[in-house]
Amino acid sequence: MDARRLPARHGILWLLAGFALFRRHPPLMTALTFGYLLTVLVVNLVPTIGPFILPLLLPTLTVMLANGCRAIERRQSLDADTLGVGIGAQRLGLLRLGILHLVGSSLLVLISGIALGEPINLKDGMDADEAAAFMADMGVIVVLASPLLMAFWFAPLLTAWDGVSAGKSLFFSFVASWRNWRCFAMYGLALALVGAALPGLILIVAGTLSQSLLSILSVALRMLLIFILAPTMVASVYLSYRDVFATPDPVSESIPEAEPAQPDE
């Protein structure tokens, strides 16, 4: 698979294009997103075995989301056949990806536990030292989880749509993510700004003006994050795959053509 190397701005364009796809059919994008989240929640709550089953299902659920996004982009009807494209033919490959995801997630939990030591007790509040320690722990978790996230970002779609084996899809996904680390850094910064920093600033300002205004805006911002940002993120995952791997399908009009691939330095 030939992964394109894209300019950093494409990280923001994935989100903009994801929002444009959400606007094309908000009810369907919202239904797709909440169907995925509800499935994840229900499976994870199954006693004892839920957390072990969930990683096995995530590659298949990711493909179903992408199939739904592609159908909305093409203005096709959304039915079981559309959502299941590529899943039946590559069910063994997706299952292998799920097993590898379970192994990787288990190792991540084990290594994080060793690296972080005793968890911080937040039940009695958080002072400055605890806040600094908490942020440091989050930084360690992000660093440790990044290779796993990079390996699985594109892997389910590479397996389901392109017939790439589980092991190779993880390799190609990791390489593609590494080649486009600037895009993903910009993508993460944009999400942090829109999903955390900007809402936090709005609430701080509102709190200084009026507690009633703070309560109203708090609910409104939660609704915006749940009903707009979440579907936009779902669509952006699909669009990032389309953009990086240059599939034969036309790239979303919200994403400009990428610059020619540059040789590795």
mmCIF file of C-alpha atoms in Angstrom:
data_model
loop_
_atom_site.group_PDB
_atom_site.id
_atom_site.type_symbol
_atom_site.label_atom_id
_atom_site.label_comp_id
_atom_site.label_asym_id
_atom_site.label_seq_id
_atom_site.Cartn_x
_atom_site.Cartn_y
_atom_site.Cartn_z
ATOM 1 C CA MET A 1 0.000 0.000 0.000
ATOM 2 C CA ASP A 2 1.284 3.432 -0.940
ATOM 3 C CA ALA A 3 0.522 5.942 1.801
ATOM 4 C CA ARG A 4 0.601 9.583 0.771
ATOM 5 C CA ARG A 5 2.568 12.109 2.822
ATOM 6 C CA LEU A 6 0.297 15.086 3.391
ATOM 7 C CA PRO A 7 0.840 18.636 4.641
ATOM 8 C CA ALA A 8 0.103 19.288 8.301
ATOM 9 C CA ARG A 9 -3.010 21.330 7.471
ATOM 10 C CA HIS A 10 -4.805 18.149 6.399
ATOM 11 C CA GLY A 11 -5.204 17.261 10.072
ATOM 12 C CA ILE A 12 -7.575 20.233 10.371
ATOM 13 C CA LEU A 13 -9.115 19.537 6.972
ATOM 14 C CA TRP A 14 -10.118 16.040 8.111
ATOM 15 C CA LEU A 15 -12.205 17.613 10.859
ATOM 16 C CA LEU A 16 -13.663 20.259 8.545
ATOM 17 C CA ALA A 17 -14.526 17.607 5.966
ATOM 18 C CA GLY A 18 -15.966 15.439 8.744
ATOM 19 C CA PHE A 19 -18.234 18.296 9.792
ATOM 20 C CA ALA A 20 -19.253 18.794 6.151
ATOM 21 C CA LEU A 21 -20.158 15.104 5.927
ATOM 22 C CA PHE A 22 -22.124 15.391 9.179
ATOM 23 C CA ARG A 23 -24.060 18.341 7.737
ATOM 24 C CA ARG A 24 -24.934 16.277 4.674
ATOM 25 C CA HIS A 25 -27.159 14.029 6.811
ATOM 26 C CA PRO A 26 -27.092 14.854 10.564
ATOM 27 C CA PRO A 27 -29.671 12.235 11.647
ATOM 28 C CA LEU A 28 -27.834 9.344 9.972
ATOM 29 C CA MET A 29 -24.392 10.446 11.176
ATOM 30 C CA THR A 30 -25.745 10.841 14.698
ATOM 31 C CA ALA A 31 -27.454 7.437 14.551
ATOM 32 C CA LEU A 32 -24.228 5.796 13.349
ATOM 33 C CA THR A 33 -22.189 7.416 16.090
ATOM 34 C CA PHE A 34 -24.587 6.633 18.909
ATOM 35 C CA GLY A 35 -25.107 3.096 17.642
ATOM 36 C CA TYR A 36 -21.356 2.577 17.884
ATOM 37 C CA LEU A 37 -21.068 4.193 21.320
ATOM 38 C CA LEU A 38 -24.051 2.264 22.673
ATOM 39 C CA THR A 39 -22.617 -1.024 21.412
ATOM 40 C CA VAL A 40 -19.253 -0.257 23.017
ATOM 41 C CA LEU A 41 -20.931 0.674 26.312
ATOM 42 C CA VAL A 42 -23.191 -2.398 26.436
ATOM 43 C CA VAL A 43 -20.420 -4.856 25.540
ATOM 44 C CA ASN A 44 -18.016 -3.276 28.028
ATOM 45 C CA LEU A 45 -20.598 -3.626 30.817
ATOM 46 C CA VAL A 46 -20.943 -7.393 30.355
ATOM 47 C CA PRO A 47 -19.580 -8.814 33.623
ATOM 48 C CA THR A 48 -16.088 -10.307 33.514
ATOM 49 C CA ILE A 49 -15.846 -10.974 29.765
ATOM 50 C CA GLY A 50 -17.025 -7.615 28.397
ATOM 51 C CA PRO A 51 -13.638 -5.856 28.433
ATOM 52 C CA PHE A 52 -12.104 -8.864 26.661
ATOM 53 C CA ILE A 53 -14.815 -9.124 23.988
ATOM 54 C CA LEU A 54 -14.812 -5.421 23.128
ATOM 55 C CA PRO A 55 -11.314 -5.296 21.525
ATOM 56 C CA LEU A 56 -12.275 -8.292 19.375
ATOM 57 C CA LEU A 57 -15.276 -6.383 18.008
ATOM 58 C CA LEU A 58 -13.709 -2.945 17.532
ATOM 59 C CA PRO A 59 -12.191 -3.579 14.050
ATOM 60 C CA THR A 60 -15.562 -4.783 12.720
ATOM 61 C CA LEU A 61 -17.412 -1.874 14.355
ATOM 62 C CA THR A 62 -14.899 0.553 12.827
ATOM 63 C CA VAL A 63 -15.533 -0.883 9.353
ATOM 64 C CA MET A 64 -19.296 -0.569 9.832
ATOM 65 C CA LEU A 65 -18.877 3.099 10.771
ATOM 66 C CA ALA A 66 -16.717 3.737 7.716
ATOM 67 C CA ASN A 67 -19.202 1.935 5.463
ATOM 68 C CA GLY A 68 -21.925 4.179 6.820
ATOM 69 C CA CYS A 69 -19.847 7.320 6.235
ATOM 70 C CA ARG A 70 -19.034 6.228 2.692
ATOM 71 C CA ALA A 71 -22.713 5.575 1.983
ATOM 72 C CA ILE A 72 -23.672 9.030 3.268
ATOM 73 C CA GLU A 73 -20.911 10.627 1.198
ATOM 74 C CA ARG A 74 -22.205 8.839 -1.929
ATOM 75 C CA ARG A 75 -25.839 9.541 -0.989
ATOM 76 C CA GLN A 76 -26.621 5.829 -0.880
ATOM 77 C CA SER A 77 -29.261 4.157 1.266
ATOM 78 C CA LEU A 78 -28.057 2.900 4.628
ATOM 79 C CA ASP A 79 -28.985 -0.739 5.244
ATOM 80 C CA ALA A 80 -27.443 -3.936 6.590
ATOM 81 C CA ASP A 81 -25.804 -4.785 3.261
ATOM 82 C CA THR A 82 -24.207 -1.348 3.038
ATOM 83 C CA LEU A 83 -22.901 -1.457 6.599
ATOM 84 C CA GLY A 84 -21.520 -4.956 6.095
ATOM 85 C CA VAL A 85 -19.414 -4.305 2.987
ATOM 86 C CA GLY A 86 -16.056 -6.067 3.326
ATOM 87 C CA ILE A 87 -16.868 -7.640 6.687
ATOM 88 C CA GLY A 88 -18.065 -11.039 5.495
ATOM 89 C CA ALA A 89 -15.219 -11.559 3.051
ATOM 90 C CA GLN A 90 -12.583 -10.471 5.578
ATOM 91 C CA ARG A 91 -14.143 -11.763 8.798
ATOM 92 C CA LEU A 92 -11.090 -13.856 9.679
ATOM 93 C CA GLY A 93 -8.723 -10.963 9.035
ATOM 94 C CA LEU A 94 -10.861 -8.661 11.184
ATOM 95 C CA LEU A 95 -10.997 -11.281 13.926
ATOM 96 C CA ARG A 96 -7.199 -11.549 13.852
ATOM 97 C CA LEU A 97 -7.023 -7.768 14.132
ATOM 98 C CA GLY A 98 -9.342 -7.957 17.124
ATOM 99 C CA ILE A 99 -7.129 -10.555 18.792
ATOM 100 C CA LEU A 100 -4.055 -8.415 18.172
ATOM 101 C CA HIS A 101 -5.948 -5.415 19.554
ATOM 102 C CA LEU A 102 -6.774 -7.374 22.702
ATOM 103 C CA VAL A 103 -3.125 -8.380 23.120
ATOM 104 C CA GLY A 104 -1.908 -4.820 22.506
ATOM 105 C CA SER A 105 -4.458 -3.304 24.881
ATOM 106 C CA SER A 106 -3.571 -5.812 27.605
ATOM 107 C CA LEU A 107 0.118 -5.042 27.248
ATOM 108 C CA LEU A 108 -0.643 -1.314 27.359
ATOM 109 C CA VAL A 109 -2.572 -1.712 30.623
ATOM 110 C CA LEU A 110 0.234 -3.828 32.100
ATOM 111 C CA ILE A 111 3.028 -1.452 31.063
ATOM 112 C CA SER A 112 1.028 1.616 32.180
ATOM 113 C CA GLY A 113 0.491 0.048 35.588
ATOM 114 C CA ILE A 114 4.214 -0.572 35.966
ATOM 115 C CA ALA A 115 5.195 2.874 34.692
ATOM 116 C CA LEU A 116 2.666 4.876 36.709
ATOM 117 C CA GLY A 117 2.642 2.991 40.001
ATOM 118 C CA GLU A 118 -0.104 3.829 42.494
ATOM 119 C CA PRO A 119 -3.097 5.713 40.997
ATOM 120 C CA ILE A 120 -3.864 9.208 42.234
ATOM 121 C CA ASN A 121 -6.837 9.419 44.626
ATOM 122 C CA LEU A 122 -9.206 12.051 43.253
ATOM 123 C CA LYS A 123 -12.120 11.423 45.644
ATOM 124 C CA ASP A 124 -10.914 14.049 48.112
ATOM 125 C CA GLY A 125 -10.258 16.699 45.468
ATOM 126 C CA MET A 126 -7.053 17.648 43.698
ATOM 127 C CA ASP A 127 -4.386 20.053 44.869
ATOM 128 C CA ALA A 128 -1.691 21.613 42.679
ATOM 129 C CA ASP A 129 0.786 18.779 43.173
ATOM 130 C CA GLU A 130 -1.831 16.125 42.411
ATOM 131 C CA ALA A 131 -2.940 18.043 39.324
ATOM 132 C CA ALA A 132 0.646 18.172 38.055
ATOM 133 C CA ALA A 133 1.085 14.448 38.765
ATOM 134 C CA PHE A 134 -2.205 13.676 37.016
ATOM 135 C CA MET A 135 -1.166 15.602 33.897
ATOM 136 C CA ALA A 136 2.205 13.844 33.914
ATOM 137 C CA ASP A 137 0.452 10.466 34.122
ATOM 138 C CA MET A 138 -1.813 11.407 31.221
ATOM 139 C CA GLY A 139 1.256 12.360 29.201
ATOM 140 C CA VAL A 140 2.847 8.974 29.905
ATOM 141 C CA ILE A 141 -0.349 7.179 28.877
ATOM 142 C CA VAL A 142 -0.546 9.141 25.617
ATOM 143 C CA VAL A 143 3.065 8.296 24.777
ATOM 144 C CA LEU A 144 2.568 4.617 25.572
ATOM 145 C CA ALA A 145 -0.733 4.389 23.680
ATOM 146 C CA SER A 146 0.433 6.243 20.553
ATOM 147 C CA PRO A 147 2.099 3.246 18.806
ATOM 148 C CA LEU A 148 -1.032 1.137 19.363
ATOM 149 C CA LEU A 149 -3.293 3.900 18.080
ATOM 150 C CA MET A 150 -1.079 4.447 15.025
ATOM 151 C CA ALA A 151 -1.075 0.738 14.189
ATOM 152 C CA PHE A 152 -4.861 0.397 14.399
ATOM 153 C CA TRP A 153 -5.972 3.757 12.952
ATOM 154 C CA PHE A 154 -6.147 2.552 9.338
ATOM 155 C CA ALA A 155 -5.776 -1.210 9.854
ATOM 156 C CA PRO A 156 -9.480 -2.277 9.888
ATOM 157 C CA LEU A 157 -10.212 -0.494 6.596
ATOM 158 C CA LEU A 158 -7.033 -1.789 4.976
ATOM 159 C CA THR A 159 -8.133 -5.317 5.846
ATOM 160 C CA ALA A 160 -11.831 -4.999 4.986
ATOM 161 C CA TRP A 161 -11.600 -2.849 1.863
ATOM 162 C CA ASP A 162 -8.193 -3.696 0.444
ATOM 163 C CA GLY A 163 -7.855 -7.313 1.543
ATOM 164 C CA VAL A 164 -4.598 -6.685 3.416
ATOM 165 C CA SER A 165 -3.739 -9.314 6.040
ATOM 166 C CA ALA A 166 -3.984 -8.362 9.702
ATOM 167 C CA GLY A 167 -0.224 -8.168 10.310
ATOM 168 C CA LYS A 168 0.484 -6.175 7.163
ATOM 169 C CA SER A 169 -2.407 -3.806 7.788
ATOM 170 C CA LEU A 170 -0.978 -2.943 11.203
ATOM 171 C CA PHE A 171 2.419 -2.313 9.626
ATOM 172 C CA PHE A 172 1.030 -0.173 6.802
ATOM 173 C CA SER A 173 -1.159 1.767 9.232
ATOM 174 C CA PHE A 174 1.766 2.485 11.533
ATOM 175 C CA VAL A 175 4.001 3.592 8.642
ATOM 176 C CA ALA A 176 1.242 5.780 7.157
ATOM 177 C CA SER A 177 0.594 7.400 10.548
ATOM 178 C CA TRP A 178 4.318 7.982 11.061
ATOM 179 C CA ARG A 179 4.685 9.532 7.610
ATOM 180 C CA ASN A 180 1.812 11.876 8.443
ATOM 181 C CA TRP A 181 2.650 12.607 12.069
ATOM 182 C CA ARG A 182 2.343 16.339 11.395
ATOM 183 C CA CYS A 183 -1.259 15.850 10.249
ATOM 184 C CA PHE A 184 -2.099 13.819 13.335
ATOM 185 C CA ALA A 185 -0.413 16.349 15.608
ATOM 186 C CA MET A 186 -2.501 19.114 14.044
ATOM 187 C CA TYR A 187 -5.582 16.888 14.270
ATOM 188 C CA GLY A 188 -4.983 16.328 17.998
ATOM 189 C CA LEU A 189 -4.351 20.005 18.663
ATOM 190 C CA ALA A 190 -7.529 20.982 16.833
ATOM 191 C CA LEU A 191 -9.554 18.442 18.826
ATOM 192 C CA ALA A 192 -8.025 19.649 22.091
ATOM 193 C CA LEU A 193 -8.851 23.246 21.176
ATOM 194 C CA VAL A 194 -12.426 22.607 20.042
ATOM 195 C CA GLY A 195 -13.284 19.876 22.524
ATOM 196 C CA ALA A 196 -11.569 21.114 25.699
ATOM 197 C CA ALA A 197 -9.748 24.451 25.664
ATOM 198 C CA LEU A 198 -12.420 26.585 23.966
ATOM 199 C CA PRO A 199 -15.389 25.163 25.932
ATOM 200 C CA GLY A 200 -13.359 25.513 29.145
ATOM 201 C CA LEU A 201 -12.601 29.163 28.396
ATOM 202 C CA ILE A 202 -16.253 29.864 27.607
ATOM 203 C CA LEU A 203 -17.351 28.300 30.896
ATOM 204 C CA ILE A 204 -14.738 30.231 32.881
ATOM 205 C CA VAL A 205 -15.943 33.524 31.391
ATOM 206 C CA ALA A 206 -19.593 32.546 31.890
ATOM 207 C CA GLY A 207 -18.914 31.648 35.517
ATOM 208 C CA THR A 208 -17.542 35.109 36.212
ATOM 209 C CA LEU A 209 -20.688 36.684 34.777
ATOM 210 C CA SER A 210 -23.521 34.537 36.075
ATOM 211 C CA GLN A 211 -24.065 31.110 37.624
ATOM 212 C CA SER A 212 -27.290 30.743 35.639
ATOM 213 C CA LEU A 213 -25.442 31.477 32.404
ATOM 214 C CA LEU A 214 -22.766 28.982 33.430
ATOM 215 C CA SER A 215 -25.362 26.229 33.943
ATOM 216 C CA ILE A 216 -27.066 26.918 30.610
ATOM 217 C CA LEU A 217 -23.826 27.039 28.653
ATOM 218 C CA SER A 218 -22.517 23.919 30.397
ATOM 219 C CA VAL A 219 -25.504 21.903 29.166
ATOM 220 C CA ALA A 220 -25.392 23.485 25.709
ATOM 221 C CA LEU A 221 -21.689 22.756 25.237
ATOM 222 C CA ARG A 222 -22.138 19.145 26.345
ATOM 223 C CA MET A 223 -24.879 18.748 23.743
ATOM 224 C CA LEU A 224 -22.681 20.277 21.055
ATOM 225 C CA LEU A 225 -19.785 17.958 21.902
ATOM 226 C CA ILE A 226 -22.005 14.881 21.963
ATOM 227 C CA PHE A 227 -24.227 15.565 18.967
ATOM 228 C CA ILE A 228 -21.818 17.437 16.661
ATOM 229 C CA LEU A 229 -18.180 16.827 17.587
ATOM 230 C CA ALA A 230 -18.561 13.058 18.086
ATOM 231 C CA PRO A 231 -20.105 12.409 14.616
ATOM 232 C CA THR A 232 -17.544 14.758 13.096
ATOM 233 C CA MET A 233 -14.715 12.723 14.625
ATOM 234 C CA VAL A 234 -16.271 9.482 13.325
ATOM 235 C CA ALA A 235 -16.438 10.905 9.802
ATOM 236 C CA SER A 236 -12.885 12.272 10.044
ATOM 237 C CA VAL A 237 -11.453 8.782 10.628
ATOM 238 C CA TYR A 238 -12.995 7.588 7.368
ATOM 239 C CA LEU A 239 -11.867 10.704 5.504
ATOM 240 C CA SER A 240 -8.307 10.442 6.806
ATOM 241 C CA TYR A 241 -8.097 6.935 5.317
ATOM 242 C CA ARG A 242 -9.443 8.210 1.989
ATOM 243 C CA ASP A 243 -6.982 11.058 2.006
ATOM 244 C CA VAL A 244 -3.854 9.122 2.978
ATOM 245 C CA PHE A 245 -4.345 6.014 0.879
ATOM 246 C CA ALA A 246 -5.872 7.753 -2.159
ATOM 247 C CA THR A 247 -8.516 5.134 -2.884
ATOM 248 C CA PRO A 248 -10.062 5.022 -6.375
ATOM 249 C CA ASP A 249 -13.170 6.783 -5.016
ATOM 250 C CA PRO A 250 -13.225 10.576 -5.390
ATOM 251 C CA VAL A 251 -11.824 12.401 -2.392
ATOM 252 C CA SER A 252 -14.334 14.488 -0.467
ATOM 253 C CA GLU A 253 -14.691 17.939 -1.946
ATOM 254 C CA SER A 254 -13.914 19.376 1.485
ATOM 255 C CA ILE A 255 -10.362 17.994 1.260
ATOM 256 C CA PRO A 256 -8.111 19.435 -1.449
ATOM 257 C CA GLU A 257 -5.830 17.232 -3.468
ATOM 258 C CA ALA A 258 -2.670 16.330 -1.575
ATOM 259 C CA GLU A 259 0.741 17.470 -2.634
ATOM 260 C CA PRO A 260 2.812 14.860 -4.483
ATOM 261 C CA ALA A 261 4.420 12.310 -2.201
ATOM 262 C CA GLN A 262 7.904 13.293 -1.073
ATOM 263 C CA PRO A 263 10.749 10.813 -0.779
ATOM 264 C CA ASP A 264 11.663 9.745 2.747
ATOM 265 C CA GLU A 265 14.515 11.712 4.173
#
